[in-house]
């Protein structure tokens, strides 16, 4: 049990000097633990406790606080639970450096505090947790996640902590019964001068659909920079010295209202859509709030590949997901975004199915308006399903969520889709993360799973890891995607270069990339690269497939689109990447590697990608695509040149490299490690 109490200075600030002392002491205590036999350990802990109190009192001169210290598996990340005259707080340190300064803990139920203001922190339970992640977006490749679990009592209140080597999370245990949640006091206090990435949209749609542009400011400017006020959506990404990165979000959002973040100088406070009105929770025994997550990454690769959020979600229900054969990743056609006078004409939809089959797609999406356009809607849909089946193309359909709030109608509608052989449903316009809408989404996922249907949410909040618990959730929006290009709000290139490290780091998103005929202020190859950079197991490609098949402009990239994977075996962010400036990511599918890059700047950018992580690089056949005269330029690269690549990315441009392997080629060093040993997230 790695825990002890120490008093601290009354200025309520954990100084770097004190952090160094405590970190050194923890190392000393770990050595003592390792040297002690089981029966002697209790006596040693009493001695250690006394040394800790004396040591820290000698530094501070007095003891006005009590601190309970919780360690990660390696001891490199530390959470302290603090109780003093002002209330209950926590801090987070990584390698003895503060990540989160003294920040409030607290929850209000019916206007009363959950935490007793006179109670001292008491550790009541601890344990080592191993989570085995097998996520669809990673081709079900197993990844083992380790963390330390602690339960801390403050009077009658219990707070559970999960402490990873690269982050931590905590949640409040809820009493049994119907609860009226009237507020939460949880805060996150950081250095105010740090750069922070947040999404912005200058109207009230910002926090309805999370469809804002990702941009940067100082953390202590978040409370005044937005025209809609100080409340920001999640996640927030903070750049630390190094640069290293910190992110704040939530995980496992079930039976609760979604967390938003109200900025106040250098603090972020938990906020809810319902505001002062509060919300009701029916709390069975053993219920908790969602996790409040603080993640840390040494670099952008660690940020983009973090698994903390997914690991904090429960594993799928074995009864509900006894059959998962219907859950299949794939590429989809989409006629809505390029619609013309023939939109939803059944004959035109069949042409789209034909083209999708030529491009080796898996699905086509019948979007908004189909129920109004077809007088005999079920007969027409049944005919299209049968036609698609002959071409190995399955159908998805769109539905406005307001018609699915009634569970009887919802179940009947889903049953009809299932009987006709529809593969999935895209539902739209929840436009809120109030508890009522969160409950709707989760109940919808359950209802769809019972009918063997996949789901795509639109007009919704960003992911909190639901895709682990409900693997039939293939993707969700909660992102400013390419459909804005047809709404006179074209997507800038710098927004796209931020996405892999902001919105997409919490889960897949339905950006609908690859809109070549309406590319906005980007280039053709920029749009192509997005198909590889932005992950979604249901990868809905914006460009009309009939145009891709018939227009000579796209002839050079048709083979790439045919072979485009919808999920990946591994992903590595290269060092040239910079949030909002440039994204360069290598991804592997089977024996093949792809390296995609996009330039978010309005000037030419030179990159020198280091591919040394790919073993036997000389045995790969290399082909790359660049921008040239508003066309695609496709060329082979001699194997000898792969070790010294130097490329020029056009302003707002893109680049794609394909490395075709064979049975003799081996995986990257990272893949070998992942296969042979358990990795921390």
XYZ file of C-alpha atoms in Angstrom:
681
model
C 0.000 0.000 0.000
C 1.730 3.167 -1.191
C 0.253 5.856 0.984
C 1.217 8.252 3.736
C 0.203 11.571 5.281
C 2.254 14.756 5.188
C 1.445 18.281 6.333
C 2.112 21.205 4.021
C 2.489 24.966 4.054
C -0.509 27.149 4.851
C -0.146 29.160 1.641
C -2.088 26.319 -0.023
C 0.498 26.014 -2.789
C 2.592 22.914 -3.353
C 6.012 24.338 -4.184
C 8.515 22.635 -6.463
C 10.935 22.470 -3.515
C 8.407 20.529 -1.432
C 7.523 18.386 -4.455
C 11.142 17.365 -4.795
C 11.367 16.414 -1.111
C 8.194 14.338 -1.276
C 9.187 12.659 -4.524
C 12.581 11.725 -3.046
C 10.899 10.453 0.078
C 8.533 8.253 -1.937
C 11.521 6.679 -3.672
C 13.088 6.087 -0.248
C 9.866 4.518 1.055
C 9.604 2.198 -1.971
C 13.049 0.838 -1.222
C 12.009 0.209 2.372
C 8.862 -1.573 1.195
C 10.874 -3.804 -1.077
C 13.241 -4.719 1.738
C 10.586 -5.507 4.332
C 9.030 -8.883 4.849
C 5.247 -8.978 5.096
C 4.977 -9.267 8.906
C 7.354 -6.388 9.539
C 5.790 -4.005 7.053
C 3.260 -2.437 9.401
C 5.963 -1.437 11.871
C 8.119 0.007 9.118
C 5.147 2.047 7.837
C 4.683 3.620 11.242
C 8.336 4.640 11.227
C 8.022 5.901 7.646
C 4.914 7.888 8.538
C 6.730 9.555 11.404
C 9.719 10.388 9.205
C 7.361 11.887 6.568
C 5.638 14.132 9.081
C 8.898 15.251 10.684
C 10.577 15.760 7.311
C 7.836 17.944 5.833
C 7.175 19.856 9.052
C 10.829 20.781 9.134
C 10.492 22.200 5.646
C 7.260 24.117 6.184
C 7.583 24.977 9.878
C 4.007 23.983 10.730
C 1.327 21.446 9.834
C -1.981 23.019 8.846
C -2.867 20.512 6.087
C -3.199 16.776 5.870
C -2.232 15.122 2.594
C -2.946 11.619 1.404
C -0.506 10.614 -1.342
C -1.438 8.158 -4.115
C 1.108 6.810 -6.584
C 0.971 5.449 -10.129
C 2.357 1.944 -10.843
C 5.901 3.278 -11.385
C 5.577 6.085 -8.855
C 6.272 8.709 -11.516
C 2.832 10.305 -11.214
C 1.454 11.332 -7.825
C -1.977 12.503 -6.733
C -2.375 14.150 -3.343
C -5.728 14.447 -1.590
C -5.583 17.439 0.742
C -7.769 18.536 3.640
C -7.380 21.895 5.372
C -9.510 24.633 6.871
C -10.680 25.783 3.424
C -11.983 22.391 2.282
C -10.933 19.326 0.280
C -8.440 19.598 -2.571
C -6.166 17.555 -4.791
C -2.915 18.096 -6.655
C -1.182 16.136 -9.428
C 2.573 15.846 -10.012
C 4.559 14.126 -12.749
C 8.226 13.391 -12.015
C 7.972 15.822 -9.070
C 6.729 18.647 -11.316
C 3.237 20.059 -10.611
C 0.664 19.410 -13.339
C -2.408 20.474 -11.365
C -2.075 22.838 -8.397
C -4.367 22.755 -5.359
C -7.824 22.241 -6.890
C -11.245 21.805 -5.338
C -13.089 18.562 -4.770
C -16.796 18.527 -4.116
C -20.311 17.624 -5.215
C -23.642 19.100 -4.160
C -26.778 16.974 -3.794
C -30.017 18.869 -3.163
C -27.923 21.900 -2.256
C -25.914 20.069 0.402
C -22.213 19.138 0.187
C -21.389 15.473 -0.326
C -18.056 15.939 1.483
C -18.087 16.592 5.209
C -16.045 19.809 5.699
C -14.577 18.467 8.964
C -13.636 15.004 7.661
C -10.037 13.945 7.098
C -9.011 11.810 4.103
C -8.843 8.097 4.841
C -7.712 5.390 2.455
C -10.217 2.536 2.584
C -9.248 0.448 -0.440
C -6.441 0.116 -2.970
C -5.458 -2.299 -5.698
C -3.642 -2.890 -8.970
C -5.836 -2.867 -12.077
C -5.047 -4.467 -15.431
C -7.312 -3.587 -18.355
C -7.143 -5.470 -21.635
C -8.285 -3.216 -24.476
C -9.420 -4.810 -27.724
C -10.830 -1.899 -29.691
C -12.328 -2.052 -33.155
C -10.463 1.081 -34.211
C -7.204 -0.799 -33.546
C -8.327 -3.968 -35.360
C -8.983 -5.588 -31.969
C -5.256 -5.753 -31.270
C -4.869 -6.315 -27.552
C -3.291 -3.632 -25.424
C -2.766 -4.031 -21.679
C -3.275 -0.957 -19.503
C -2.105 -0.754 -15.888
C -3.131 1.640 -13.140
C -3.520 1.878 -9.379
C -7.011 2.154 -7.953
C -7.674 3.920 -4.658
C -10.839 4.663 -2.712
C -10.611 7.608 -0.332
C -13.190 8.396 2.337
C -13.958 11.944 3.461
C -16.610 11.475 6.122
C -19.464 9.621 4.411
C -18.216 10.630 0.955
C -16.087 8.236 -1.091
C -13.922 9.353 -4.011
C -12.347 6.747 -6.282
C -9.012 7.517 -7.962
C -7.374 5.801 -10.929
C -3.686 6.708 -11.101
C -1.807 5.848 -14.307
C 1.801 6.603 -15.180
C 0.449 9.012 -17.787
C -2.552 10.505 -16.066
C -5.152 10.162 -13.388
C -8.901 10.300 -12.948
C -11.354 10.463 -10.106
C -15.082 10.083 -9.591
C -17.539 10.498 -6.743
C -19.480 7.608 -5.252
C -23.192 8.408 -5.319
C -25.592 7.491 -2.520
C -28.377 5.069 -3.402
C -31.727 6.510 -4.481
C -33.063 9.362 -6.576
C -30.580 12.218 -6.297
C -30.936 15.866 -7.217
C -27.515 17.036 -8.433
C -27.317 20.791 -7.910
C -23.651 21.402 -8.610
C -20.083 20.179 -8.603
C -17.125 22.006 -7.120
C -14.391 20.071 -8.942
C -11.792 22.396 -10.434
C -8.506 22.159 -12.322
C -5.911 24.817 -11.474
C -2.988 25.164 -13.902
C -0.271 27.639 -14.819
C -2.111 30.520 -16.468
C 0.549 31.300 -19.057
C 0.431 27.880 -20.723
C -0.910 27.582 -24.316
C -4.234 25.755 -24.488
C -6.120 24.346 -27.468
C -9.920 24.658 -27.458
C -12.694 24.662 -30.052
C -14.552 27.852 -30.901
C -17.772 28.741 -32.670
C -19.274 32.189 -32.252
C -22.858 31.097 -31.562
C -24.808 28.809 -29.257
C -24.186 25.808 -31.528
C -20.699 25.655 -30.035
C -21.741 23.552 -27.030
C -24.685 21.872 -28.774
C -22.785 20.060 -31.506
C -19.116 20.627 -30.556
C -18.570 21.742 -34.168
C -16.017 24.468 -33.473
C -12.657 25.361 -34.962
C -9.691 24.218 -32.895
C -7.493 27.164 -31.954
C -4.991 28.294 -29.336
C -4.872 30.880 -26.578
C -3.338 31.308 -23.126
C -5.094 29.303 -20.463
C -5.834 32.403 -18.398
C -7.602 33.920 -21.438
C -10.202 31.155 -21.754
C -12.641 33.034 -19.531
C -12.864 36.034 -21.852
C -11.834 34.968 -25.352
C -15.130 33.375 -26.449
C -18.049 35.585 -27.557
C -20.466 33.029 -26.096
C -18.918 33.226 -22.608
C -16.390 31.429 -20.397
C -17.793 27.885 -20.704
C -15.673 25.628 -22.910
C -16.206 22.114 -24.262
C -13.994 19.083 -23.807
C -11.297 18.038 -24.241
C -8.906 20.891 -23.526
C -5.268 20.349 -24.514
C -2.583 22.238 -22.588
C 0.987 22.527 -23.848
C 3.628 22.122 -21.133
C 7.375 22.835 -21.313
C 9.282 20.325 -23.417
C 6.860 20.349 -25.099
C 4.822 17.881 -23.136
C 1.034 17.868 -23.070
C -1.818 17.696 -20.586
C -5.459 17.132 -21.424
C -8.629 17.487 -19.380
C -11.789 15.594 -20.249
C -14.212 13.058 -18.806
C -14.674 9.321 -19.271
C -17.585 6.914 -18.913
C -20.428 9.411 -19.266
C -23.462 7.335 -18.278
C -26.601 8.263 -16.275
C -25.310 11.805 -15.787
C -25.012 15.190 -17.441
C -21.965 15.873 -19.588
C -19.105 17.853 -18.088
C -18.290 21.260 -19.512
C -15.524 23.539 -18.216
C -16.135 27.070 -16.957
C -12.916 29.078 -17.192
C -11.972 31.505 -14.416
C -8.483 32.987 -14.775
C -6.133 29.991 -14.483
C -8.856 27.651 -13.169
C -11.376 25.409 -14.898
C -14.554 24.503 -13.021
C -16.943 21.667 -13.808
C -20.146 23.014 -15.364
C -23.360 21.399 -16.609
C -25.865 22.246 -19.317
C -28.673 22.354 -16.758
C -26.942 25.119 -14.777
C -28.580 26.119 -11.499
C -31.652 24.010 -12.317
C -29.631 20.862 -11.687
C -30.663 17.374 -12.762
C -31.951 14.142 -11.256
C -30.074 10.848 -11.154
C -31.579 7.481 -10.282
C -28.632 5.972 -8.471
C -28.521 2.217 -7.860
C -26.185 0.925 -5.175
C -22.551 1.262 -6.209
C -23.078 4.147 -8.647
C -20.477 6.781 -9.464
C -20.276 10.028 -11.380
C -18.319 9.962 -14.656
C -14.540 10.125 -14.332
C -12.824 13.541 -14.285
C -9.692 12.853 -16.350
C -6.289 14.553 -16.339
C -3.995 13.017 -18.933
C -0.304 13.588 -19.568
C 1.783 12.861 -22.670
C 5.517 13.196 -23.255
C 4.913 14.144 -26.906
C 2.245 14.291 -29.599
C 2.584 10.571 -30.279
C 1.649 9.815 -26.684
C -1.193 12.316 -26.851
C -2.734 10.977 -30.060
C -2.399 7.358 -28.905
C -3.550 7.735 -25.284
C -5.789 4.953 -23.952
C -6.747 6.359 -20.547
C -10.237 7.448 -21.628
C -11.133 4.108 -23.197
C -9.633 2.110 -20.311
C -11.874 3.899 -17.785
C -15.020 2.723 -19.575
C -16.531 -0.663 -18.694
C -16.011 -3.660 -20.947
C -18.959 -4.564 -23.210
C -21.878 -6.432 -21.693
C -21.385 -10.059 -22.730
C -25.102 -10.732 -23.091
C -25.853 -7.595 -25.091
C -22.865 -8.205 -27.358
C -22.927 -11.988 -27.482
C -23.090 -11.592 -31.260
C -20.726 -9.026 -32.740
C -20.557 -10.394 -36.273
C -22.657 -7.479 -37.513
C -20.091 -4.930 -36.287
C -17.864 -4.372 -39.313
C -15.659 -1.370 -40.082
C -15.742 -0.033 -43.599
C -15.840 2.801 -46.105
C -19.123 4.383 -47.077
C -20.530 6.415 -49.951
C -22.646 9.485 -49.114
C -24.893 11.211 -51.613
C -26.212 14.009 -49.351
C -23.210 16.352 -49.350
C -22.919 16.400 -53.153
C -26.677 16.275 -53.749
C -28.297 17.681 -56.874
C -31.741 17.478 -58.464
C -31.393 13.678 -58.595
C -30.733 13.317 -54.865
C -32.535 10.285 -53.387
C -33.865 9.225 -56.772
C -33.727 5.406 -56.426
C -32.069 5.020 -59.818
C -29.410 7.542 -58.813
C -28.805 5.760 -55.510
C -28.233 2.554 -57.464
C -25.595 4.340 -59.552
C -23.900 5.347 -56.316
C -24.000 1.722 -55.149
C -22.426 0.629 -58.457
C -19.622 3.176 -58.095
C -19.124 2.296 -54.426
C -18.668 -1.336 -55.393
C -16.031 -0.380 -57.976
C -14.171 1.524 -55.244
C -14.344 -1.463 -52.865
C -16.568 0.379 -50.412
C -18.601 -1.519 -47.855
C -21.571 0.790 -47.319
C -23.693 3.603 -48.689
C -25.543 6.082 -46.491
C -29.116 7.141 -47.307
C -29.347 10.499 -45.561
C -31.916 13.164 -44.673
C -35.154 13.229 -46.659
C -35.542 9.615 -47.732
C -38.758 9.058 -45.778
C -40.357 12.111 -47.388
C -38.982 11.486 -50.893
C -40.295 7.927 -51.174
C -44.051 7.433 -50.956
C -43.567 3.711 -50.366
C -40.453 4.168 -48.306
C -40.088 0.622 -46.995
C -40.541 -0.934 -50.426
C -37.943 1.401 -51.953
C -35.535 0.822 -49.081
C -35.981 -2.929 -49.348
C -35.237 -2.765 -53.069
C -32.051 -0.741 -52.486
C -30.928 -3.146 -49.758
C -31.377 -6.066 -52.154
C -29.561 -4.211 -54.938
C -26.701 -3.369 -52.623
C -26.434 -6.954 -51.452
C -25.760 -8.073 -55.022
C -22.844 -5.629 -55.080
C -21.583 -6.400 -51.555
C -22.716 -2.951 -50.414
C -24.817 -2.599 -47.255
C -27.039 0.352 -46.420
C -27.104 2.833 -43.543
C -30.023 5.228 -43.070
C -30.378 8.642 -41.401
C -33.012 9.640 -38.839
C -33.759 12.793 -36.840
C -33.440 11.857 -33.161
C -36.581 13.769 -32.153
C -38.688 11.019 -33.716
C -36.876 8.331 -31.727
C -37.392 9.697 -28.195
C -40.448 7.458 -27.745
C -39.065 4.002 -26.974
C -42.037 2.138 -28.515
C -41.641 3.932 -31.855
C -37.849 3.634 -31.633
C -37.951 -0.127 -31.159
C -40.468 -0.608 -33.974
C -38.379 1.534 -36.335
C -35.160 -0.319 -35.485
C -36.902 -3.660 -35.830
C -38.021 -2.754 -39.359
C -34.504 -1.683 -40.332
C -33.079 -4.913 -38.955
C -35.606 -7.106 -40.752
C -34.877 -5.360 -44.059
C -31.154 -5.978 -43.664
C -30.006 -2.398 -43.020
C -26.526 -2.357 -41.444
C -26.640 0.804 -39.356
C -28.345 4.063 -38.470
C -27.077 7.625 -38.307
C -29.135 9.669 -35.855
C -28.911 13.434 -35.691
C -29.731 16.603 -33.763
C -29.434 15.608 -30.109
C -27.741 19.017 -29.805
C -27.061 18.746 -26.092
C -25.181 16.818 -23.433
C -27.831 17.399 -20.772
C -28.602 14.250 -18.817
C -31.826 13.637 -20.737
C -29.912 13.435 -24.016
C -27.080 11.356 -22.555
C -29.670 8.838 -21.355
C -31.236 8.862 -24.811
C -27.913 8.068 -26.518
C -27.027 5.195 -24.189
C -30.516 3.674 -24.364
C -30.379 3.996 -28.151
C -27.068 2.111 -28.298
C -28.608 -0.691 -26.247
C -31.737 -0.830 -28.389
C -29.670 -0.861 -31.602
C -27.435 -3.633 -30.256
C -30.490 -5.790 -29.553
C -31.383 -5.415 -33.257
C -27.793 -5.977 -34.473
C -27.458 -2.429 -35.803
C -24.414 -0.168 -35.863
C -24.744 3.490 -34.840
C -23.327 6.858 -35.915
C -24.276 9.873 -33.737
C -24.456 13.357 -35.260
C -25.272 16.671 -33.625
C -23.715 15.431 -30.391
C -20.880 15.890 -27.903
C -17.404 14.416 -28.304
C -16.638 10.877 -27.192
C -15.957 9.929 -23.575
C -14.953 6.376 -24.521
C -18.456 4.942 -25.039
C -17.130 3.048 -28.057
C -15.461 0.567 -25.706
C -18.611 -0.298 -23.749
C -20.789 -0.174 -26.863
C -18.721 -1.460 -29.798
C -21.719 -0.923 -32.095
C -20.991 2.817 -31.825
C -18.816 3.051 -34.911
C -18.250 6.803 -34.818
C -19.803 10.073 -33.715
C -19.602 13.648 -34.864
C -18.811 16.193 -32.121
C -16.382 17.742 -34.587
C -16.327 20.531 -37.139
C -16.279 18.441 -40.284
C -16.155 18.980 -43.999
C -19.931 19.430 -44.385
C -19.307 23.049 -43.326
C -17.707 23.534 -46.768
C -21.177 23.612 -48.333
C -22.492 26.032 -45.675
C -20.223 28.953 -46.567
C -17.981 28.120 -43.592
C -15.106 26.289 -45.316
C -12.718 24.363 -43.078
C -9.250 25.962 -42.840
C -6.163 23.795 -43.149
C -4.865 24.675 -39.684
C -8.009 23.241 -38.097
C -7.356 19.915 -39.823
C -3.763 19.787 -38.572
C -5.003 20.195 -34.995
C -7.654 17.469 -35.115
C -5.506 14.312 -34.606
C -4.207 15.796 -31.339
C -7.418 17.355 -30.027
C -10.847 15.958 -30.913
C -9.610 12.629 -32.283
C -7.432 11.833 -29.281
C -10.579 10.967 -27.282
C -12.107 8.728 -29.954
C -13.194 8.297 -33.586
C -15.094 11.109 -35.283
C -17.252 11.360 -38.401
C -15.485 14.257 -40.123
C -16.402 12.798 -43.567
C -13.019 13.508 -45.227
C -12.103 13.471 -48.903
C -14.221 16.258 -50.387
C -12.092 16.861 -53.475
C -14.656 18.822 -55.503
C -15.273 21.272 -52.646
C -11.960 21.285 -50.822
C -12.178 24.792 -49.364
C -8.837 26.502 -48.652
C -6.907 23.219 -48.905
C -5.486 21.145 -51.759
C -6.449 17.880 -53.411
C -3.705 15.901 -51.677
C -4.568 17.538 -48.364
C -8.069 16.071 -48.751
C -6.616 12.676 -49.681
C -4.303 12.644 -46.664
C -7.261 13.317 -44.342
C -8.622 9.880 -45.230
C -5.544 8.411 -43.521
C -5.106 10.911 -40.691
C -8.665 11.063 -39.320
C -9.855 7.761 -37.885
C -13.423 6.472 -38.063
C -14.319 2.761 -38.313
C -17.324 3.960 -40.330
C -15.319 6.094 -42.753
C -17.894 8.104 -44.675
C -16.123 9.607 -47.701
C -17.555 12.939 -48.809
C -16.792 12.844 -52.518
C -19.479 11.408 -54.774
C -18.211 7.941 -55.796
C -19.619 8.323 -59.313
C -17.355 11.322 -59.778
C -14.358 9.443 -58.374
C -14.897 6.599 -60.835
C -15.620 8.687 -63.938
C -13.586 11.899 -63.623
C -10.042 11.508 -65.073
C -8.763 13.853 -62.346
C -9.119 11.045 -59.814
C -7.799 8.156 -61.897
C -4.412 8.266 -60.170
C -5.853 7.914 -56.669
C -8.559 5.306 -57.338
C -6.185 2.413 -56.450
C -5.405 4.138 -53.144
C -9.064 4.633 -52.288
C -9.841 1.017 -53.158
C -7.184 -0.183 -50.718
C -7.868 2.417 -48.012
C -8.265 0.662 -44.619
C -11.042 1.800 -42.291
C -9.118 0.702 -39.186
C -5.412 0.420 -38.423
C -2.974 -1.911 -36.695
C -0.745 0.861 -35.376
C -0.164 4.597 -35.580
C 2.950 6.692 -34.957
C 3.064 10.491 -34.895
C 6.296 11.789 -36.444
C 8.367 14.534 -34.878
C 7.570 17.180 -37.516
C 4.002 17.377 -36.224
C 2.813 20.547 -34.544
C -0.748 21.225 -33.397
C -2.268 23.665 -35.869
C 0.856 23.733 -38.023
C 1.540 20.313 -39.473
C 0.376 16.736 -38.940
C 2.629 13.857 -40.050
C 1.462 10.388 -39.011
C 2.525 6.883 -40.070
C -0.026 4.072 -39.942
C 0.247 0.364 -40.563
C -2.313 -2.029 -41.991
C -1.052 -5.582 -42.294
C 2.327 -5.442 -44.025
C 1.721 -2.031 -45.570
C 2.644 1.364 -44.138
C 1.153 4.722 -45.024
C 2.602 8.097 -44.076
C 0.231 11.055 -44.449
C 1.087 14.716 -43.948
C -0.858 17.970 -44.172
C 0.369 21.549 -43.964
C -1.753 23.969 -41.964
C 0.305 27.016 -42.872
C -0.029 29.473 -45.746
C 3.591 28.948 -46.755
C 5.570 26.056 -48.169
C 6.816 23.617 -45.550
C 9.817 21.295 -45.789
C 9.660 18.044 -43.814
C 12.251 15.293 -43.432
C 10.298 12.266 -42.172
C 12.399 9.728 -40.286
C 11.169 6.240 -41.190
C 13.791 4.312 -39.244
C 11.085 2.778 -37.035
C 10.101 0.579 -40.014
C 12.292 -2.493 -40.112
C 13.637 -3.737 -43.440
C 12.639 -0.447 -45.041
C 14.582 -1.221 -48.199
C 12.274 -4.158 -48.973
C 9.197 -1.965 -49.353
C 7.867 -0.649 -52.646
C 7.309 3.086 -52.211
C 4.827 5.332 -54.029
C 3.972 8.878 -53.042
C 1.399 11.494 -54.008
C 1.929 15.245 -53.930
C 0.168 18.384 -55.176
C 1.109 19.713 -58.613
C -0.803 22.301 -60.628
C -4.084 21.546 -58.818
C -3.740 17.888 -59.705
C -2.361 14.750 -58.090
C 1.237 13.876 -58.857
C 2.015 10.191 -58.330
C 5.582 8.863 -58.453
C 7.669 5.975 -57.213
C 10.484 6.522 -54.717
C 13.620 4.371 -54.945
C 14.117 2.329 -51.796
C 17.542 3.852 -51.263
C 15.969 7.317 -50.942
C 13.611 6.360 -48.128
C 16.290 6.904 -45.484
C 16.867 10.527 -46.492
C 13.514 11.911 -47.585
C 13.095 15.659 -47.839
C 9.730 16.896 -49.044
C 8.096 20.216 -49.792
C 4.480 20.555 -48.743
C 2.560 23.207 -50.656
C 0.795 25.901 -48.616
C -2.259 24.167 -47.076
C -1.131 21.108 -49.023
C -0.683 17.425 -48.358
C 1.442 14.367 -49.013
C 0.852 10.634 -48.945
C 3.420 7.839 -48.998
C 2.459 4.212 -49.457
C 4.945 1.490 -48.549
C 3.829 -1.890 -49.865
C 5.306 -4.763 -47.924
C 5.376 -8.502 -48.321
C 5.369 -11.546 -46.076
C 9.045 -11.048 -45.282
C 8.647 -7.529 -43.958
C 8.314 -7.195 -40.232
C 6.368 -4.830 -38.044
C 7.744 -1.690 -36.490
C 9.562 -1.707 -33.186
C 6.428 -0.439 -31.472
C 4.308 -3.277 -32.840
C 6.860 -5.839 -31.711
C 6.768 -4.387 -28.222
C 2.984 -4.293 -28.114
C 2.825 -7.947 -29.136
C 5.462 -9.160 -26.700
C 4.671 -7.214 -23.546
C 2.027 -5.152 -21.803
C 2.335 -1.423 -22.268
C 1.071 1.324 -20.010
C -1.308 3.739 -21.820
